[in-house]
Amino acid sequence: MDEGLLRYPDVLAYLRQLARDPAFGRVQYVTELGGTLRAAVIGRGRARLAIVEALGFVPPEFDVVLVVGPERSLAAALGRMPAHRAHALALPTSTGRLRRAIDEALLAVEAILQSRVADQLVEVGLALNRERDPRRVLELIVRHARAITGADAGSIYVVEDDGATLRFRVAHNDSVAADLRDHTLPVSDASVVGACVRTGQIINLEDMYSETGRTALGRAFVHDRSFDERFGYQTRSLLTVPMRAPEGQVIGAVQLINAKDGRHPLAWPADFGRRTRPFSAADERVCLALATQGAVALENANLYAEVQALFEGFVRASVTAIEQRDPTTSGHSQRVADLTVALAKAVDRSDGPLAEVKFSTDDLREIEVAGLLHDFGKVGVREHVLVKAKKLFDWELTLVEERLDHLRTAARLRLAERELVALRTGTIDVEAARRAFTAELLQIERWREVVRRANEPALLPEAVEAEIHEVAAARSHTPDKVLRILDDAHLTALRIARGSLTEHERSEVQNHVRHTFEFLRQIPWGQRLRRVPEIAGMHHEYMDGSGYPRGAAAAAIPIQARMMTVADIFDALTAADRPYKKAVPVEMALDILHAEARAGKLDRVVLDVFVGARVYDRLDLSGGRK
């Protein structure tokens, strides 16, 4: 029997003979500085088989290792190797047994690689199923496609402009750094990726630097070397795979560059010829599977993004609807949302009583949406009540003013009649009549001023309240009826001690919270935003049960609503856009909040975090807010 291979150098010499056959695979040799061979690595497709000497040097990168050497040293050598990735062949041996050992080891490599690819495809599928960000989907596709195929670089182009344009969206490259995110090109046969998208076919080019190596689809592609020359790179092997959506249309393309041996960058010009290889048929299948998975995931992510955009549009449109009905509070919803989210983040970081309270990204989004929509129920409040700036509505004040003007006119008519009688008969003291007329006009104007002063939403002085009763008691007599300056409803409104709303109107405005809850609970918010109606619908509840609309006890008020209550009151106090009140300085607003907390209405711990973290600094406190 042929036992011609006695030592490890004989094995390496035999490998040199086998490597003359291109079908055998690529053989790389690891040498010492002096040129002595230390190991060999056979590359066949993505498979890497290291052939090493027992107890000798082992290359850092391999899939399976074949250890050759005297039988007495094999056991010790195998003990240093991963058991499932090590094969052994005792020396001396024949060339036939070495060839069989190499083939069996390469079959083992293929099995390992197939198992690894299957695991990676499952991992990719799970990852893509979880991902909702379209860019992250593309990043995952490129990363895993490169890892499985051993590509040095990879990129994804996405179809835009109704199929006319390709945009360079994601790019990875181990060897050079380049940012081509703004790069676009037309969908046409002028480029490899354009031809791939237009035809929907895989294009696998073996070597863009050779005439025959860049031929596919019955044509030779022109290689634009401007990128290579700019970055000192060489685009050799090139695999471009269409991303086909479930409906059949091509929505993009995955392009992999330079399948290579080893994971190290292609650092030197010689590396591009020595370490790169064509992409295999197996690489095509894997990349196509990834591209198909990616297309489905990208479509789902885009659909999710569209739904999110639709939802955002709905929320913003709702806020606009609120603010158009009550322009005096424009910006209030956004400010309350911002303040409450900032307060939630401060609570999340706090120690002490709230140390266990934590808010996830979804929780913060839920709080933000509730803040934006907390006043949506105002669409159910009559607009003239919602925007009522004074105690009397404009038309009511106009009616009172007209009645006072009528008194002036009547007084002038009486004076004119007396002057006429005096002119005809001389029985009336004209000067006395004129003095009485002047006194009557002064009285009417005094009543007008009383009404105007009482109409302001500020605190009603006792003297003005007494004078209002005087005006309400005044009557104007005509031949057919008696006129009142103030109706009972006018008197009730003008006697409001503070603010501009009657009890009935206040109850109507307060009902906006109930309307908010009833409206929001009709919407299928899903698991992540399920508490939006509850949070928004309880932002006027107080810890002592005196809030509205439910008069809920403290234990029933979620901390998100407690935070929103603080934010809502602070913004209402410091807002400069309310026609019925002036902006309160920040320090005074904080004093009012502390007083409310001492009275048992606000959560003291939440307020302490609000003040301690200076959450209110998120607002623009310039101008009227200072």
XYZ file of C-alpha atoms in Angstrom:
626
model
C 0.000 0.000 0.000
C 1.166 3.482 -0.829
C 2.354 5.145 2.386
C 4.158 7.892 0.559
C 3.167 10.744 2.892
C 5.460 10.377 5.879
C 5.671 13.871 7.322
C 3.617 17.083 7.378
C 5.725 18.766 4.638
C 4.791 15.816 2.394
C 1.115 16.612 3.013
C 1.638 20.264 2.053
C 3.505 19.236 -1.076
C 0.601 16.966 -2.082
C -1.831 19.843 -1.513
C 0.144 21.912 -4.010
C -0.540 19.233 -6.607
C -4.253 19.117 -5.801
C -4.524 22.920 -5.966
C -3.556 22.829 -9.635
C -7.117 21.657 -10.312
C -9.417 24.724 -10.027
C -12.320 22.438 -9.065
C -10.473 21.338 -5.921
C -10.713 24.787 -4.353
C -8.378 27.537 -3.238
C -5.394 26.691 -1.044
C -3.800 29.353 1.115
C -0.590 28.782 3.056
C 0.389 30.325 6.363
C 4.141 30.887 6.501
C 6.672 32.113 9.045
C 8.797 35.181 8.414
C 11.544 32.955 7.038
C 9.153 31.386 4.553
C 8.612 28.060 6.366
C 5.100 26.706 5.819
C 3.111 26.426 9.056
C -0.400 25.493 7.910
C -2.729 25.336 4.908
C -6.359 26.430 4.497
C -8.530 24.994 1.737
C -11.348 27.273 0.620
C -14.258 25.863 -1.324
C -17.094 28.349 -1.620
C -17.751 29.602 1.908
C -16.125 26.519 3.457
C -12.708 26.815 5.112
C -10.793 23.645 6.036
C -7.530 24.070 7.926
C -4.914 21.299 7.578
C -2.434 21.530 10.433
C 0.358 19.538 11.953
C -0.330 17.803 15.241
C 0.745 20.105 18.113
C 1.706 22.721 15.511
C 0.322 26.112 14.532
C -3.477 26.459 14.115
C -4.872 29.342 11.971
C -7.332 31.596 13.818
C -10.122 31.213 11.243
C -11.494 27.874 10.058
C -14.721 25.879 10.015
C -13.181 22.419 10.453
C -9.568 21.441 11.127
C -7.858 18.290 9.845
C -4.980 17.392 12.171
C -2.259 15.205 10.631
C 0.760 13.752 12.362
C 2.179 10.691 14.077
C -0.443 8.665 15.925
C 1.288 9.217 19.275
C 0.771 13.001 19.059
C -2.768 13.069 17.645
C -4.565 12.492 20.960
C -2.818 15.433 22.608
C -3.417 17.628 19.547
C -7.132 16.789 19.348
C -7.517 17.694 23.012
C -6.728 21.292 22.070
C -9.379 21.422 19.334
C -13.189 21.876 19.425
C -14.411 18.267 19.308
C -17.169 18.700 16.736
C -14.881 20.602 14.365
C -11.730 18.461 14.426
C -10.781 15.479 12.262
C -7.590 13.446 12.525
C -5.374 11.562 10.103
C -2.361 9.589 11.296
C 0.941 9.695 9.441
C 2.341 7.979 7.515
C -0.622 7.745 5.126
C -1.376 7.383 1.459
C -2.440 10.139 -0.916
C -5.793 8.365 -1.377
C -6.569 8.368 2.367
C -5.546 12.045 2.605
C -7.846 12.908 -0.294
C -10.753 11.015 1.322
C -10.041 12.684 4.670
C -10.075 16.091 2.998
C -13.355 15.339 1.176
C -15.002 14.045 4.373
C -13.823 17.101 6.297
C -15.175 19.396 3.597
C -18.518 17.574 3.732
C -18.510 18.208 7.481
C -17.814 21.870 6.791
C -20.786 22.023 4.424
C -23.030 20.462 7.062
C -21.831 22.959 9.655
C -22.338 25.862 7.281
C -25.828 24.691 6.308
C -26.775 24.379 9.960
C -25.287 27.788 10.647
C -27.168 29.347 7.737
C -30.430 27.757 8.869
C -29.905 29.137 12.365
C -29.070 32.560 10.987
C -32.122 32.585 8.716
C -34.332 31.753 11.691
C -32.615 34.470 13.701
C -33.088 36.946 10.848
C -36.753 36.023 10.512
C -37.358 36.561 14.210
C -35.428 39.826 14.206
C -37.232 41.147 11.130
C -40.569 40.150 12.626
C -39.834 42.287 15.689
C -38.459 45.289 13.828
C -40.739 48.228 12.961
C -38.159 50.756 11.803
C -37.680 50.492 7.998
C -34.034 51.577 8.214
C -33.310 48.982 10.905
C -34.902 46.339 8.665
C -32.488 47.231 5.883
C -29.548 47.240 8.297
C -30.451 43.729 9.478
C -30.686 42.398 5.926
C -27.269 43.727 4.939
C -25.584 42.621 8.146
C -26.853 39.042 7.973
C -26.377 38.708 4.213
C -22.739 39.720 4.583
C -22.204 37.434 7.570
C -23.609 34.368 5.802
C -21.916 34.918 2.439
C -18.634 36.334 3.749
C -19.059 39.542 1.763
C -16.665 42.390 2.494
C -19.310 44.990 1.660
C -23.024 45.210 1.089
C -25.684 47.755 0.327
C -29.387 48.096 -0.329
C -31.104 50.246 -2.928
C -34.793 51.086 -2.561
C -37.120 51.922 -5.445
C -38.653 55.411 -5.342
C -40.575 57.803 -7.625
C -43.046 55.159 -8.819
C -40.286 52.814 -9.918
C -38.152 55.353 -11.764
C -35.350 55.897 -9.235
C -33.137 53.857 -6.936
C -31.901 55.399 -3.708
C -28.795 54.136 -1.907
C -30.211 53.584 1.587
C -27.816 51.365 3.600
C -24.164 50.451 3.088
C -21.629 48.429 5.079
C -17.991 47.991 4.139
C -15.302 46.349 6.260
C -12.439 47.892 4.321
C -13.364 51.533 3.562
C -15.620 54.187 5.063
C -17.963 55.878 2.604
C -21.289 57.647 3.037
C -23.412 57.382 -0.107
C -26.851 57.785 1.483
C -27.841 60.631 -0.853
C -26.768 58.744 -3.964
C -29.506 57.972 -6.492
C -29.565 56.445 -9.948
C -32.255 55.638 -12.509
C -33.781 52.197 -12.894
C -32.167 51.199 -16.179
C -29.760 48.716 -17.728
C -26.930 51.242 -17.386
C -26.106 49.889 -13.913
C -26.008 46.396 -12.428
C -28.492 47.223 -9.699
C -30.771 49.020 -12.170
C -30.760 45.986 -14.483
C -31.473 43.696 -11.526
C -34.506 45.756 -10.470
C -35.765 46.177 -14.039
C -35.509 42.472 -14.928
C -36.151 41.049 -11.464
C -33.270 38.579 -11.960
C -30.221 37.739 -9.853
C -26.984 39.096 -11.321
C -23.835 37.294 -10.132
C -20.619 38.722 -11.550
C -17.403 36.848 -10.754
C -14.825 39.581 -11.331
C -15.600 43.145 -12.388
C -11.919 43.599 -13.314
C -12.021 40.992 -16.106
C -13.990 41.017 -19.336
C -15.483 37.559 -18.877
C -16.015 37.968 -15.133
C -18.542 40.786 -15.540
C -20.848 39.081 -17.986
C -24.411 38.084 -17.075
C -27.886 38.116 -18.620
C -26.214 37.740 -22.008
C -24.259 41.010 -21.786
C -21.058 42.431 -20.360
C -21.635 45.110 -17.722
C -19.487 48.234 -17.695
C -17.679 48.747 -14.411
C -17.571 52.352 -13.246
C -14.356 52.475 -11.233
C -14.817 56.000 -9.855
C -15.713 54.651 -6.401
C -12.762 52.243 -6.419
C -10.325 54.936 -7.465
C -11.669 57.422 -4.954
C -11.376 55.083 -1.970
C -8.526 52.793 -3.057
C -10.888 49.847 -3.338
C -11.459 47.094 -5.903
C -14.947 45.812 -6.646
C -14.244 42.261 -7.750
C -17.086 39.783 -7.197
C -20.570 41.307 -7.198
C -23.897 39.675 -6.295
C -27.110 41.670 -6.817
C -30.452 40.194 -5.789
C -33.921 41.725 -6.260
C -36.140 42.402 -3.247
C -39.563 41.233 -4.349
C -42.670 42.143 -2.330
C -45.446 39.563 -1.761
C -47.510 41.208 -4.532
C -44.664 40.547 -6.981
C -43.236 43.990 -7.595
C -39.513 44.613 -7.083
C -39.123 47.214 -4.332
C -35.341 47.265 -4.128
C -32.154 45.268 -4.430
C -29.493 43.798 -2.147
C -25.975 44.102 -3.516
C -23.028 42.246 -1.980
C -19.424 42.979 -2.929
C -16.292 40.837 -2.692
C -16.913 37.458 -1.169
C -13.695 36.954 0.781
C -11.723 34.444 2.783
C -11.481 35.391 6.443
C -13.113 38.201 8.306
C -10.273 40.702 8.167
C -10.577 43.816 5.944
C -9.081 43.856 2.484
C -6.239 46.119 3.500
C -3.803 45.791 0.584
C -4.206 45.782 -3.196
C -2.962 42.186 -3.303
C -5.797 41.113 -0.973
C -8.382 41.765 -3.664
C -6.819 39.207 -5.989
C -5.676 36.742 -3.321
C -8.542 36.713 -0.820
C -11.661 37.465 -2.864
C -13.728 34.799 -4.605
C -16.910 34.662 -6.674
C -20.243 34.327 -4.919
C -21.526 30.759 -5.145
C -24.921 29.397 -6.120
C -25.492 28.754 -2.411
C -24.760 32.417 -1.764
C -27.377 33.341 -4.359
C -30.026 31.176 -2.676
C -29.262 32.522 0.782
C -29.203 36.114 -0.379
C -32.470 35.642 -2.274
C -34.084 34.171 0.840
C -32.878 37.130 2.894
C -33.989 39.614 0.251
C -37.453 38.027 0.164
C -37.712 38.056 3.952
C -36.460 41.604 3.951
C -38.973 42.706 1.314
C -41.851 41.348 3.388
C -40.456 42.919 6.552
C -39.826 46.214 4.757
C -43.371 46.271 3.405
C -44.677 45.549 6.907
C -42.438 48.226 8.386
C -43.542 50.732 5.747
C -47.163 49.836 6.395
C -46.556 50.233 10.116
C -44.908 53.595 9.435
C -47.918 54.626 7.338
C -50.273 53.609 10.142
C -48.114 55.528 12.600
C -48.156 58.563 10.302
C -51.923 58.229 9.976
C -52.235 58.032 13.743
C -49.943 61.032 14.207
C -52.024 62.916 11.675
C -55.201 62.024 13.525
C -53.759 63.200 16.837
C -52.451 66.444 15.347
C -55.728 67.055 13.532
C -57.581 66.500 16.803
C -55.357 69.018 18.566
C -55.943 71.469 15.720
C -59.698 70.961 16.053
C -59.479 71.728 19.770
C -57.403 74.840 19.256
C -59.578 76.147 16.447
C -62.582 75.966 18.760
C -60.611 77.664 21.526
C -57.808 79.697 19.900
C -57.016 81.385 23.232
C -55.404 78.153 24.465
C -53.384 77.481 21.299
C -50.315 75.409 22.135
C -51.646 74.325 25.526
C -52.103 70.658 24.546
C -48.558 70.373 23.194
C -47.097 72.114 26.239
C -48.972 69.854 28.659
C -47.797 66.790 26.712
C -44.183 68.005 26.755
C -44.274 68.889 30.445
C -45.866 65.585 31.448
C -43.400 63.499 29.432
C -40.475 65.480 30.885
C -41.910 64.986 34.382
C -42.290 61.243 33.723
C -38.630 61.041 32.706
C -37.653 62.907 35.884
C -39.762 60.514 37.975
C -38.121 57.576 36.195
C -34.707 58.891 37.329
C -35.767 59.851 40.855
C -34.966 58.208 44.152
C -37.098 58.182 47.275
C -40.825 57.352 47.257
C -40.992 57.077 43.455
C -37.811 55.053 42.975
C -39.823 52.006 41.870
C -41.802 53.921 39.243
C -40.329 53.352 35.796
C -41.598 54.322 32.371
C -40.707 52.511 29.165
C -40.590 54.127 25.739
C -44.131 52.883 25.125
C -45.250 54.311 28.476
C -43.830 57.722 27.564
C -45.564 57.600 24.198
C -48.826 56.747 25.942
C -48.386 59.743 28.248
C -47.575 62.021 25.316
C -50.687 61.015 23.376
C -52.868 61.407 26.467
C -51.360 64.866 27.003
C -52.018 65.919 23.429
C -55.646 64.765 23.630
C -56.417 65.613 27.264
C -58.692 68.517 26.245
C -60.269 66.896 23.201
C -63.642 66.810 24.951
C -63.832 70.572 24.461
C -65.288 69.824 21.039
C -68.430 68.883 22.972
C -68.644 72.245 24.778
C -70.593 75.094 23.199
C -68.053 77.373 21.572
C -69.347 80.620 23.059
C -69.022 79.091 26.544
C -65.588 77.700 25.762
C -64.151 81.057 24.707
C -66.120 83.203 27.158
C -63.711 85.918 28.280
C -66.056 88.146 30.335
C -69.002 87.413 32.604
C -71.504 88.561 30.007
C -71.414 87.227 26.480
C -70.815 89.903 23.858
C -74.437 89.912 22.754
C -75.586 90.176 26.360
C -73.353 93.160 27.021
C -74.548 94.708 23.762
C -78.171 94.297 24.904
C -77.415 95.945 28.270
C -75.568 98.772 26.488
C -78.540 99.257 24.147
C -80.903 99.465 27.110
C -78.694 102.111 28.722
C -78.591 103.961 25.401
C -82.391 103.708 25.326
C -82.495 105.344 28.775
C -80.332 108.188 27.440
C -82.627 108.624 24.439
C -85.732 108.551 26.629
C -84.196 111.186 28.924
C -83.440 113.408 25.938
C -87.018 113.033 24.693
C -88.420 113.974 28.095
C -86.182 117.049 28.193
C -87.236 118.025 24.671
C -90.925 117.650 25.609
C -90.476 119.845 28.692
C -88.599 122.489 26.708
C -91.430 122.506 24.172
C -94.086 122.841 26.868
C -92.078 125.598 28.499
C -91.846 127.384 25.149
C -95.602 127.183 24.617
C -96.937 127.743 28.124
C -94.033 128.943 30.246
C -95.235 126.720 33.096
C -92.056 124.577 33.342
C -88.695 125.552 34.814
C -86.419 124.769 31.878
C -83.185 125.121 33.860
C -84.417 122.702 36.501
C -85.415 120.274 33.769
C -81.964 120.515 32.219
C -80.250 119.948 35.580
C -82.429 116.887 36.120
C -81.507 115.638 32.625
C -77.779 116.065 33.309
C -78.104 114.210 36.602
C -79.992 111.408 34.861
C -77.276 111.093 32.196
C -74.589 110.921 34.854
C -76.540 108.169 36.593
C -76.882 106.195 33.370
C -73.159 106.477 32.662
C -72.362 105.479 36.228
C -74.509 102.386 35.782
C -72.719 101.658 32.492
C -69.348 101.848 34.268
C -70.635 99.615 37.065
C -71.696 96.995 34.513
C -68.356 97.173 32.731
C -66.382 96.839 35.966
C -68.516 93.948 37.156
C -68.170 92.255 33.767
C -64.418 91.726 34.251
C -63.458 88.182 35.381
C -61.303 89.522 38.221
C -62.318 89.288 41.869
C -65.597 91.223 42.346
C -65.312 94.002 44.980
C -68.167 94.238 47.506
C -68.914 97.859 46.539
C -69.367 96.898 42.886
C -71.651 94.009 43.849
C -73.869 96.413 45.799
C -73.985 98.810 42.866
C -74.903 95.972 40.517
C -78.018 95.356 42.611
C -78.837 99.036 42.224
C -78.596 98.740 38.434
C -80.676 95.558 38.485
C -83.387 97.375 40.441
C -83.611 100.245 37.925
C -86.601 100.317 35.606
C -87.548 102.282 32.521
C -91.257 102.926 32.026
C -92.847 103.213 28.592
C -96.515 103.621 27.730
C -96.936 99.885 27.127
C -94.287 98.157 29.310
C -91.592 98.410 31.952
C -87.964 97.775 30.831
C -85.182 96.365 33.023
C -81.530 97.160 32.444
C -80.408 93.731 33.746
C -82.338 90.490 33.416
C -82.026 87.846 36.120
C -79.457 85.947 33.986
C -77.388 89.122 33.600
C -77.442 89.742 37.349
C -76.405 86.131 38.058
C -73.471 86.398 35.647
C -72.276 89.797 36.897
C -72.339 88.579 40.520
C -69.784 85.803 39.774
C -67.151 86.257 42.465
C -64.171 85.179 40.333
C -63.758 84.185 36.715
C -66.260 84.515 33.906
C -68.429 81.401 34.090
C -71.710 80.817 35.865
C -72.143 77.570 37.776
C -74.054 76.088 34.859
C -71.408 77.173 32.365
C -68.605 75.960 34.624
C -70.277 72.569 34.863
C -70.539 72.487 31.063
C -66.835 73.261 30.646
C -65.865 70.729 33.296
C -67.808 68.130 31.386
C -65.154 68.373 28.659
C -63.171 65.823 30.663
C -66.072 63.408 30.561
C -66.441 64.045 26.829
C -62.694 63.408 26.434
C -62.962 60.026 28.145
C -66.129 59.019 26.283
C -64.594 59.946 22.940
C -61.190 58.371 23.516
C -62.561 55.095 24.841
C -64.286 54.529 21.492
C -60.867 54.200 19.828
C -59.140 50.764 19.729
C -55.835 51.975 21.141
C -54.153 48.577 21.322
C -52.005 47.223 24.124
C -49.325 49.933 24.083
C -51.712 52.896 24.364
C -54.604 51.239 26.181
C -54.555 53.687 29.146
C -54.760 56.881 27.072
C -58.511 57.391 27.821
C -58.011 56.828 31.547
C -55.003 59.160 31.834
C -56.555 61.933 29.759
C -59.942 61.515 31.438
C -58.581 61.950 34.974
C -56.345 64.995 34.653
C -58.787 67.102 36.694
C -59.170 64.603 39.542
C -57.725 65.634 42.916
C -56.110 63.540 45.593
C -58.753 64.553 48.173
C -61.641 63.450 45.956
C -62.786 66.999 45.163
C -61.888 66.842 41.481
C -64.091 66.123 38.511
C -65.756 64.476 36.700
C -65.754 61.413 38.955
C -64.529 62.788 42.270
C -62.105 59.863 42.271
C -60.149 58.953 45.400
C -56.338 59.161 45.378
C -55.871 55.411 45.043
C -57.889 55.401 41.814
C -55.857 58.144 40.120
C -52.900 56.718 38.112
C -49.587 58.492 38.564
C -49.636 59.470 34.861
C -52.814 61.486 35.485
C -51.365 62.995 38.685
C -48.366 64.216 36.716
C -50.600 65.619 33.997
C -52.653 67.507 36.595
C -49.520 69.325 37.807
C -48.438 70.086 34.228
C -51.928 71.270 33.221
C -52.321 73.645 36.168
C -48.813 75.052 35.789
C -49.326 75.805 32.107
C -52.765 77.322 32.712
C -51.306 79.612 35.386
C -48.286 80.771 33.401
C -49.949 80.982 29.970
C -50.027 84.526 28.603
C -52.650 83.797 25.961
C -55.753 83.684 28.163
C -57.985 86.762 27.643
C -59.635 86.401 31.053
C -56.425 86.398 33.121
C -52.862 87.618 33.148
C -49.887 85.268 33.122
C -48.687 84.356 36.592
C -44.902 84.486 37.192
C -43.258 81.096 37.620
C -42.501 81.530 41.317
C -46.080 82.528 42.039
C -47.355 79.590 39.985
C -45.170 77.215 42.017
C -46.485 78.773 45.233
C -50.044 78.131 44.065
C -49.176 74.524 43.214
C -47.627 74.020 46.661
C -50.741 75.502 48.277
C -52.886 73.061 46.312
C -50.647 70.194 47.436
C -50.922 71.291 51.095
C -54.695 71.399 50.674
C -54.565 67.748 49.616
C -55.449 68.281 45.968
C -52.112 67.550 44.235
C -49.625 64.719 44.749
C -46.885 66.301 46.876
C -44.207 63.807 45.824
C -44.898 64.347 42.116
C -44.858 68.121 42.631
C -41.504 67.874 44.450
C -40.019 66.073 41.421
C -41.548 68.678 39.078
C -39.949 71.504 41.036
C -36.692 69.734 41.918
C -35.988 68.730 38.314
C -37.103 72.161 37.047
C -39.319 70.437 34.507
C -40.908 73.784 33.697
C -37.647 74.899 32.076
C -38.847 73.020 28.979
C -41.240 75.891 28.346
C -40.301 79.204 26.806
C -40.704 81.406 29.872
C -39.830 84.610 28.045
C -42.320 87.338 27.248
C -45.547 86.749 29.120
C -44.240 83.572 30.742
C -41.648 84.698 33.250
